[in-house]
């Protein structure tokens, strides 16, 4: 500081006293993993290539026009005509929190289907935004019937129902047909977690009457995490726009994001935050790939590969945790056989075969492995390779029991 | 729905009724922009290249080890020994909100230096988290003196002081030497916005006693936006860990992020959210480049290029808005001469020369252009090119007044 007590310009202080040495970390050289866990899966090479294109500014007309393309393709992939269908500038949990932060008002009753890890996460978020949360419970790996949901709505009369369409922790797929209609009879909004279903499992948001859905890119879209799909129905937008208070989250305030991404009345777009430009290139390419393949073909591919995988698992004596009626094709939970050390096997796969599969989480810790065949990785060669590695893993623990 | 009222498995409904046609958007072909606005600047080619490397999982030992490298290099770049120094999974505003959400408790007094666009944003965030916010005001482009800050601290006795080190909206650099010490005498935490200063302008967080700092990657680090540096001092961590309530933001809850990124007591890391893997590759490479160049050389380069730029601007009759004593080398605000249509000029630069410079924001709208020479773009050739384009822009409006 100068003698007069006025701080000098910091532009002239070059002395690196606190940390004198610059660390030298060499070349980044990630191992060549085959990612068959609960996500991320391997990104499509075209997506990685798109992400390395030179940047443009987030207010550039070319960027805003690309955003329109993203929004249009996202509507197709989710089968919705919702005007507000956008990529959120964070990973899947950010889009999840965007639903809660924007749609929950203090004191709102929020009913949540809890049959895995991600229902309770919705409750945790709901708590933070002042909701009165109610758990609707089922064992991990099961799903709720239409009648169970109907009864719970009648009993609790919530403002919001949160359901996990595709439970990444259990591999169960929650049927949602007719649920939106039920909710709307009770003046309730339906939020759906589509993180592990988007583009890999039929998602009919408009047909099902879903009011808010969020997803991740790193599962069936085969784009690295960093941006996440979100959509609000007009009903959801109406609740948001009628709020008398500010949303209690600045970054995820969708009133403000809407004025940037959608423009106020088709007019000027106001700056909110800097969008993750390269990630937007990534999701743009990932969605293009879905549109080229076509949704129906893509959904069928996921199912065919999954059914092949399930048959192959059976041949080496492994069983699935979830009933086939509700089993996700994108993510399979495989029971750890009696006497097998589950973590020892996943470690072997990672270290010997460069292959990542997931361990069980929460109630299923130690009981299942979680194996994702998603998007780019939903292929017969990948399924076959995973089975071969599992076979070796079981053999090394002396637990391989082939079925003939 | 089936006759028994039970929803059928959605795996079998392939009919794309709501949006039948898959949009076909062709190849992504962003225009070749030279990005010299307030950010993003052009990413370093090595960073884009790193981002296209194959992904690994966010719980992979190789990923966690890369995270340690990122944290170590970030400490060097910010000249701090703070253990909690991490990349946040969102763009700069997310790291900004992380400071507010985690460090502000309901009812805390928060004093904020408002001499540009980003001070009021801190206030907006503070409001949402229940702070009692107090503005300390100065005209846009000026900075606060040590004595002014001292007097305000004595008057208001806040729990938190928020200062913008590098105001992206004005181009002013706020001296922070001695300010942390002042704050600590008053049992107050110092938060610093380093979005436009990190790695381009001397930042001595430990020497200045900064308790929490946030930054963006898309400025002087020359990494695309999508992940953002954040650091908390032990003092800040103590306040966070002593909170009796949950942080009112799930995604940015740094107690939970710490248990993933730092591990609880060196023990197991618990899963919080999926990190943006490719963006982490990007910041890792960007920080490596800083470490190879060395901070002192990098800071000096920014200053030398800026001083050259300022001299060249003068030659074509343009003046800077901020006094040279406090002028950021990374971002220059250039006064729009009398009678010049500022937006017409930026439009010409974008359309004819593929060059982005920024318009004025808030109080400076229409009065200045904002020109960034940051990181990879802090080069004499870029500075010369921008001046040549400005010269043509002025000439086309008949307003070029060369100084001899």
CSV table of C-alpha atoms in Angstrom, one decimal, chain A residues 33-369:
chain,number,residue,atom,x,y,z
A,33,UNK,CA,-12.5,-46.7,-21.0
A,34,UNK,CA,-15.5,-48.5,-22.2
A,35,UNK,CA,-18.2,-46.8,-20.2
A,36,UNK,CA,-21.0,-49.2,-19.4
A,37,UNK,CA,-22.0,-48.0,-15.9
A,38,UNK,CA,-25.1,-45.9,-15.1
A,39,UNK,CA,-23.5,-42.9,-16.9
A,40,UNK,CA,-21.7,-41.3,-18.5
A,41,UNK,CA,-21.6,-43.6,-21.4
A,42,UNK,CA,-19.1,-43.1,-24.1
A,43,UNK,CA,-19.9,-40.0,-26.1
A,44,UNK,CA,-20.5,-40.4,-29.8
A,45,UNK,CA,-17.3,-39.5,-31.7
A,46,UNK,CA,-19.3,-37.0,-33.8
A,47,UNK,CA,-20.3,-35.2,-30.6
A,48,UNK,CA,-16.7,-34.9,-29.3
A,49,UNK,CA,-15.7,-33.7,-32.7
A,50,UNK,CA,-18.5,-31.0,-32.7
A,51,UNK,CA,-17.4,-29.9,-29.2
A,52,UNK,CA,-13.9,-29.1,-30.6
A,53,UNK,CA,-15.2,-26.6,-33.2
A,54,UNK,CA,-14.2,-23.0,-32.7
A,55,UNK,CA,-16.4,-21.1,-30.3
A,56,UNK,CA,-18.8,-18.3,-31.1
A,57,UNK,CA,-20.3,-15.8,-28.6
A,58,UNK,CA,-23.4,-16.6,-26.6
A,59,UNK,CA,-25.2,-13.6,-28.0
A,60,UNK,CA,-24.1,-14.2,-31.6
A,61,UNK,CA,-27.1,-14.5,-34.0
A,62,UNK,CA,-25.5,-17.8,-35.1
A,63,UNK,CA,-25.6,-19.1,-31.6
A,64,UNK,CA,-29.2,-18.0,-30.9
A,65,UNK,CA,-30.2,-19.7,-34.2
A,66,UNK,CA,-28.4,-22.9,-33.1
A,67,UNK,CA,-30.3,-22.7,-29.8
A,68,UNK,CA,-33.5,-22.7,-31.8
A,69,UNK,CA,-32.4,-25.9,-33.6
A,70,UNK,CA,-31.6,-27.5,-30.2
A,71,UNK,CA,-35.0,-26.6,-28.8
A,72,UNK,CA,-36.8,-27.9,-31.9
A,73,UNK,CA,-34.9,-31.2,-31.9
A,74,UNK,CA,-35.4,-31.6,-28.1
A,75,UNK,CA,-39.2,-31.3,-28.6
A,76,UNK,CA,-39.1,-34.1,-31.1
A,77,UNK,CA,-37.0,-36.3,-28.9
A,78,UNK,CA,-39.3,-35.8,-26.0
A,79,UNK,CA,-42.5,-35.8,-28.1
A,80,UNK,CA,-43.7,-32.5,-26.8
A,81,UNK,CA,-44.8,-29.2,-28.3
A,82,UNK,CA,-43.8,-27.2,-25.2
A,83,UNK,CA,-42.5,-23.8,-26.2
A,84,UNK,CA,-40.2,-23.8,-23.2
A,85,UNK,CA,-37.9,-26.6,-24.0
A,86,UNK,CA,-34.2,-25.7,-23.3
A,87,UNK,CA,-30.8,-26.9,-22.4
A,88,UNK,CA,-29.9,-25.9,-18.8
A,89,UNK,CA,-26.3,-24.8,-18.2
A,90,UNK,CA,-25.3,-27.6,-15.8
A,91,UNK,CA,-25.5,-31.4,-15.5
A,92,UNK,CA,-28.7,-33.4,-14.9
A,93,UNK,CA,-29.1,-32.5,-11.3
A,94,UNK,CA,-29.2,-28.8,-12.2
A,95,UNK,CA,-32.2,-29.4,-14.5
A,96,UNK,CA,-33.8,-31.4,-11.7
A,97,UNK,CA,-33.3,-28.5,-9.3
A,98,UNK,CA,-34.6,-26.1,-12.0
A,99,UNK,CA,-37.9,-28.0,-11.8
A,100,UNK,CA,-38.1,-27.8,-8.1
A,101,UNK,CA,-36.8,-24.2,-7.6
A,102,UNK,CA,-39.2,-22.8,-10.2
A,103,UNK,CA,-42.3,-24.8,-9.7
A,104,UNK,CA,-42.4,-25.2,-5.9
A,105,UNK,CA,-43.7,-22.3,-3.9
A,106,UNK,CA,-43.2,-22.1,-0.2
A,107,UNK,CA,-45.8,-24.4,1.5
A,108,UNK,CA,-46.7,-26.3,-1.6
A,109,UNK,CA,-47.4,-30.0,-1.0
A,110,UNK,CA,-45.1,-32.1,-3.1
A,111,UNK,CA,-45.7,-35.9,-3.4
A,112,UNK,CA,-42.8,-37.9,-4.6
A,113,UNK,CA,-42.5,-41.5,-5.8
A,114,UNK,CA,-39.6,-43.0,-3.8
A,115,UNK,CA,-38.5,-46.3,-5.2
A,116,UNK,CA,-34.9,-45.6,-5.7
A,117,UNK,CA,-32.1,-43.0,-5.1
A,118,UNK,CA,-33.6,-40.1,-7.1
A,119,UNK,CA,-37.0,-39.7,-5.5
A,120,UNK,CA,-35.4,-38.9,-2.1
A,121,UNK,CA,-33.2,-36.4,-4.0
A,122,UNK,CA,-36.3,-34.6,-5.2
A,123,UNK,CA,-37.5,-34.5,-1.6
A,124,UNK,CA,-34.2,-33.1,-0.4
A,125,UNK,CA,-34.5,-30.4,-3.0
A,126,UNK,CA,-38.2,-29.8,-2.3
A,127,UNK,CA,-37.3,-29.3,1.4
A,128,UNK,CA,-34.8,-26.6,0.6
A,129,UNK,CA,-37.4,-24.7,-1.4
A,130,UNK,CA,-40.0,-24.8,1.3
A,131,UNK,CA,-42.2,-27.6,0.0
A,132,UNK,CA,-44.2,-29.8,2.4
A,133,UNK,CA,-42.8,-33.1,1.0
A,134,UNK,CA,-44.6,-36.5,1.2
A,135,UNK,CA,-42.9,-39.8,0.3
A,136,UNK,CA,-44.8,-42.4,-1.6
A,137,UNK,CA,-42.7,-45.5,-1.0
A,138,UNK,CA,-42.0,-48.8,-2.8
A,139,UNK,CA,-39.1,-51.2,-2.6
A,140,UNK,CA,-36.1,-50.3,-4.9
A,141,UNK,CA,-36.7,-51.9,-8.3
A,142,UNK,CA,-40.5,-51.9,-8.2
A,143,UNK,CA,-42.8,-49.3,-9.8
A,144,UNK,CA,-46.1,-47.7,-8.8
A,145,UNK,CA,-49.4,-48.8,-10.3
A,146,UNK,CA,-51.9,-46.4,-11.7
A,147,UNK,CA,-54.2,-47.1,-8.9
A,148,UNK,CA,-51.6,-46.6,-6.2
A,149,UNK,CA,-50.8,-43.2,-7.7
A,150,UNK,CA,-54.5,-42.3,-7.9
A,151,UNK,CA,-55.0,-43.2,-4.3
A,152,UNK,CA,-52.1,-41.1,-3.1
A,153,UNK,CA,-53.2,-38.1,-5.1
A,154,UNK,CA,-56.7,-38.3,-3.6
A,155,UNK,CA,-55.3,-38.7,-0.1
A,156,UNK,CA,-52.7,-36.0,-0.2
A,157,UNK,CA,-54.0,-33.5,-2.8
A,158,UNK,CA,-50.5,-32.3,-3.6
A,159,UNK,CA,-49.6,-29.3,-5.8
A,160,UNK,CA,-46.8,-31.3,-7.4
A,161,UNK,CA,-46.2,-34.9,-8.1
A,162,UNK,CA,-42.6,-36.0,-8.8
A,163,UNK,CA,-42.1,-39.3,-10.5
A,164,UNK,CA,-38.9,-40.9,-11.7
A,165,UNK,CA,-39.6,-42.3,-15.2
A,166,UNK,CA,-36.3,-44.1,-15.4
A,167,UNK,CA,-34.6,-44.9,-12.1
A,168,UNK,CA,-30.9,-44.9,-12.7
A,169,UNK,CA,-30.3,-46.5,-9.3
A,170,UNK,CA,-32.6,-49.5,-9.9
A,171,UNK,CA,-33.2,-49.9,-13.6
A,172,UNK,CA,-36.9,-49.7,-13.3
A,173,UNK,CA,-39.1,-47.8,-15.8
A,174,UNK,CA,-42.2,-46.2,-14.2
A,175,UNK,CA,-45.2,-46.2,-16.5
A,176,UNK,CA,-46.6,-42.7,-16.8
A,177,UNK,CA,-49.5,-43.1,-19.2
A,178,UNK,CA,-52.6,-41.5,-17.8
A,179,UNK,CA,-50.8,-40.0,-14.8
A,180,UNK,CA,-50.8,-36.4,-16.1
A,181,UNK,CA,-54.5,-36.5,-16.6
A,182,UNK,CA,-55.0,-37.7,-13.0
A,183,UNK,CA,-52.7,-34.9,-11.8
A,184,UNK,CA,-54.6,-32.3,-13.7
A,185,UNK,CA,-57.9,-33.4,-12.3
A,186,UNK,CA,-56.4,-32.6,-8.9
A,187,UNK,CA,-54.8,-29.3,-10.1
A,188,UNK,CA,-51.4,-30.8,-9.6
A,189,UNK,CA,-48.3,-30.6,-11.8
A,190,UNK,CA,-46.5,-33.7,-12.9
A,191,UNK,CA,-42.7,-33.6,-12.8
A,192,UNK,CA,-40.8,-36.5,-14.5
A,193,UNK,CA,-37.2,-37.5,-14.2
A,194,UNK,CA,-36.2,-38.7,-17.6
A,195,UNK,CA,-32.4,-38.7,-17.1
A,196,UNK,CA,-31.9,-42.3,-18.2
A,197,UNK,CA,-34.8,-42.6,-20.6
A,198,UNK,CA,-34.4,-39.7,-23.0
A,199,UNK,CA,-34.0,-41.0,-26.5
A,200,UNK,CA,-33.4,-44.6,-25.4
A,201,UNK,CA,-36.9,-45.5,-24.0
A,202,UNK,CA,-40.2,-44.2,-25.3
A,203,UNK,CA,-41.0,-40.8,-23.7
A,204,UNK,CA,-44.3,-39.2,-24.7
A,205,UNK,CA,-44.4,-36.1,-22.6
A,206,UNK,CA,-47.5,-34.6,-24.2
A,207,UNK,CA,-49.4,-37.8,-24.4
A,208,UNK,CA,-48.7,-38.5,-20.8
A,209,UNK,CA,-49.5,-34.9,-19.7
A,210,UNK,CA,-46.1,-34.4,-18.1
A,211,UNK,CA,-45.7,-30.7,-17.0
A,212,UNK,CA,-42.0,-30.6,-16.3
A,213,UNK,CA,-39.3,-33.0,-17.3
A,214,UNK,CA,-35.5,-33.0,-16.9
A,215,UNK,CA,-32.8,-35.2,-18.3
A,216,UNK,CA,-29.1,-35.7,-18.7
A,217,UNK,CA,-27.1,-35.8,-21.9
A,218,UNK,CA,-24.5,-38.4,-20.8
A,219,UNK,CA,-26.8,-41.4,-20.9
A,220,UNK,CA,-28.8,-42.3,-24.1
A,221,UNK,CA,-27.9,-39.0,-25.9
A,222,UNK,CA,-24.2,-39.9,-25.8
A,223,UNK,CA,-23.1,-36.3,-25.2
A,224,UNK,CA,-20.7,-35.6,-22.3
A,225,UNK,CA,-22.4,-34.1,-19.2
A,226,UNK,CA,-22.4,-30.3,-18.8
A,227,UNK,CA,-25.8,-29.3,-20.2
A,228,UNK,CA,-29.2,-30.8,-19.5
A,229,UNK,CA,-32.6,-30.9,-21.2
A,230,UNK,CA,-35.5,-29.3,-19.4
A,231,UNK,CA,-39.1,-28.6,-20.5
A,232,UNK,CA,-42.1,-26.9,-18.9
A,233,UNK,CA,-45.7,-27.2,-20.2
A,234,UNK,CA,-47.9,-24.1,-20.4
A,235,UNK,CA,-49.4,-25.1,-17.1
A,236,UNK,CA,-46.0,-25.2,-15.5
A,237,UNK,CA,-45.1,-21.8,-17.1
A,238,UNK,CA,-48.3,-20.3,-15.8
A,239,UNK,CA,-47.5,-21.3,-12.3
A,240,UNK,CA,-44.0,-19.9,-12.6
A,241,UNK,CA,-45.2,-16.6,-14.2
A,242,UNK,CA,-47.9,-16.1,-11.5
A,243,UNK,CA,-45.4,-16.4,-8.6
A,244,UNK,CA,-45.4,-13.3,-6.6
A,245,UNK,CA,-41.9,-13.9,-5.3
A,246,UNK,CA,-38.5,-14.2,-6.9
A,247,UNK,CA,-37.4,-17.8,-7.6
A,248,UNK,CA,-34.9,-18.6,-4.8
A,249,UNK,CA,-32.2,-19.7,-7.1
A,250,UNK,CA,-30.6,-17.1,-9.4
A,251,UNK,CA,-28.7,-19.3,-11.9
A,252,UNK,CA,-31.7,-21.6,-12.4
A,253,UNK,CA,-34.3,-18.8,-12.5
A,254,UNK,CA,-36.2,-19.9,-15.6
A,255,UNK,CA,-38.1,-16.6,-15.8
A,256,UNK,CA,-34.8,-14.9,-16.5
A,257,UNK,CA,-33.5,-17.8,-18.6
A,258,UNK,CA,-36.7,-17.6,-20.7
A,259,UNK,CA,-36.1,-13.9,-21.5
A,260,UNK,CA,-32.6,-14.9,-22.8
A,261,UNK,CA,-33.5,-18.1,-24.6
A,262,UNK,CA,-37.0,-17.4,-25.8
A,263,UNK,CA,-37.0,-13.5,-25.8
A,264,UNK,CA,-39.7,-11.5,-24.2
A,265,UNK,CA,-42.6,-11.5,-26.6
A,266,UNK,CA,-40.4,-12.3,-29.5
A,267,UNK,CA,-38.4,-9.1,-28.7
A,268,UNK,CA,-34.9,-8.5,-27.5
A,269,UNK,CA,-33.2,-11.2,-25.6
A,270,UNK,CA,-31.7,-10.1,-22.4
A,271,UNK,CA,-28.4,-11.4,-21.1
A,272,UNK,CA,-28.6,-13.7,-18.1
A,273,UNK,CA,-25.6,-15.9,-17.9
A,274,UNK,CA,-23.0,-17.1,-20.3
A,275,UNK,CA,-24.2,-20.4,-21.9
A,276,UNK,CA,-21.8,-23.3,-22.0
A,277,UNK,CA,-21.1,-22.9,-25.7
A,278,UNK,CA,-19.1,-26.0,-26.6
A,279,UNK,CA,-21.6,-28.2,-24.6
A,280,UNK,CA,-24.4,-26.7,-26.7
A,281,UNK,CA,-22.4,-27.7,-29.8
A,282,UNK,CA,-22.3,-31.2,-28.2
A,283,UNK,CA,-26.0,-31.5,-27.5
A,284,UNK,CA,-26.8,-30.1,-30.9
A,285,UNK,CA,-24.9,-32.8,-32.6
A,286,UNK,CA,-26.2,-35.5,-30.2
A,287,UNK,CA,-29.8,-34.5,-31.0
A,288,UNK,CA,-29.0,-34.4,-34.7
A,289,UNK,CA,-27.9,-38.0,-34.5
A,290,UNK,CA,-31.2,-38.9,-32.9
A,291,UNK,CA,-33.1,-37.1,-35.5
A,292,UNK,CA,-31.2,-38.8,-38.3
A,293,UNK,CA,-31.8,-42.3,-36.8
A,294,UNK,CA,-35.4,-41.5,-35.9
A,295,UNK,CA,-36.9,-42.0,-32.5
A,296,UNK,CA,-38.7,-45.3,-33.2
A,297,UNK,CA,-35.6,-46.9,-34.7
A,298,UNK,CA,-33.5,-45.7,-31.8
A,299,UNK,CA,-36.0,-46.9,-29.1
A,300,UNK,CA,-36.2,-50.3,-30.9
A,301,UNK,CA,-32.4,-50.6,-31.1
A,302,UNK,CA,-32.1,-50.0,-27.4
A,303,UNK,CA,-34.7,-52.7,-26.7
A,304,UNK,CA,-33.2,-55.3,-29.1
A,305,UNK,CA,-29.7,-54.9,-27.7
A,306,UNK,CA,-31.0,-55.1,-24.1
A,307,UNK,CA,-33.0,-58.2,-24.8
A,308,UNK,CA,-29.9,-59.8,-26.4
A,309,UNK,CA,-27.9,-58.7,-23.3
A,310,UNK,CA,-30.4,-60.2,-20.9
A,311,UNK,CA,-30.4,-63.6,-22.7
A,312,UNK,CA,-26.6,-63.6,-22.7
A,313,UNK,CA,-26.5,-62.8,-18.9
A,314,UNK,CA,-28.8,-65.7,-18.2
A,315,UNK,CA,-26.4,-68.0,-20.1
A,316,UNK,CA,-23.6,-67.2,-17.6
A,317,UNK,CA,-26.0,-67.7,-14.7
A,318,UNK,CA,-26.8,-64.0,-13.9
A,319,UNK,CA,-30.2,-62.7,-13.1
A,320,UNK,CA,-31.7,-59.2,-13.5
A,321,UNK,CA,-33.1,-57.4,-10.4
A,322,UNK,CA,-36.1,-55.8,-12.1
A,323,UNK,CA,-39.2,-57.6,-13.5
A,324,UNK,CA,-39.0,-57.7,-17.3
A,325,UNK,CA,-42.3,-55.8,-17.5
A,326,UNK,CA,-40.7,-52.7,-16.1
A,327,UNK,CA,-37.1,-53.2,-16.9
A,328,UNK,CA,-35.3,-50.3,-18.6
A,329,UNK,CA,-33.5,-51.3,-21.8
A,330,UNK,CA,-30.9,-48.5,-21.2
A,331,UNK,CA,-29.8,-49.6,-17.7
A,332,UNK,CA,-29.9,-53.1,-16.3
A,333,UNK,CA,-29.4,-54.0,-12.7
A,334,UNK,CA,-27.8,-57.4,-12.4
A,335,UNK,CA,-28.0,-59.4,-9.2
A,336,UNK,CA,-24.6,-60.1,-7.6
A,337,UNK,CA,-24.6,-63.9,-7.0
A,338,UNK,CA,-24.2,-65.3,-3.5
A,339,UNK,CA,-20.6,-65.3,-2.4
A,340,UNK,CA,-19.3,-62.9,-5.1
A,341,UNK,CA,-17.4,-59.8,-4.0
A,342,UNK,CA,-19.1,-57.2,-6.2
A,343,UNK,CA,-16.5,-54.4,-5.9
A,344,UNK,CA,-13.7,-56.8,-6.5
A,345,UNK,CA,-15.3,-57.7,-9.8
A,346,UNK,CA,-15.9,-54.1,-10.9
A,347,UNK,CA,-12.3,-53.3,-10.0
A,348,UNK,CA,-11.1,-56.2,-12.2
A,349,UNK,CA,-13.2,-55.0,-15.1
A,350,UNK,CA,-11.8,-51.5,-14.8
A,351,UNK,CA,-8.2,-52.5,-14.3
A,352,UNK,CA,-7.9,-55.4,-16.7
A,353,UNK,CA,-10.5,-54.6,-19.3
A,354,UNK,CA,-10.7,-50.8,-19.1
A,355,UNK,CA,-14.4,-51.3,-18.6
A,356,UNK,CA,-16.6,-49.3,-16.2
A,357,UNK,CA,-19.8,-50.8,-14.8
A,358,UNK,CA,-21.5,-49.4,-11.8
A,359,UNK,CA,-21.9,-50.7,-8.2
A,360,UNK,CA,-25.2,-50.7,-6.5
A,361,UNK,CA,-26.3,-47.6,-4.7
A,362,UNK,CA,-28.3,-47.1,-1.5
A,363,UNK,CA,-30.6,-50.0,-0.7
A,364,UNK,CA,-29.0,-52.0,-3.6
A,365,UNK,CA,-25.4,-51.4,-2.5
A,366,UNK,CA,-23.5,-54.7,-2.8
A,367,UNK,CA,-26.6,-56.4,-4.2
A,368,UNK,CA,-26.4,-55.4,-7.9
A,369,UNK,CA,-24.2,-54.1,-10.6
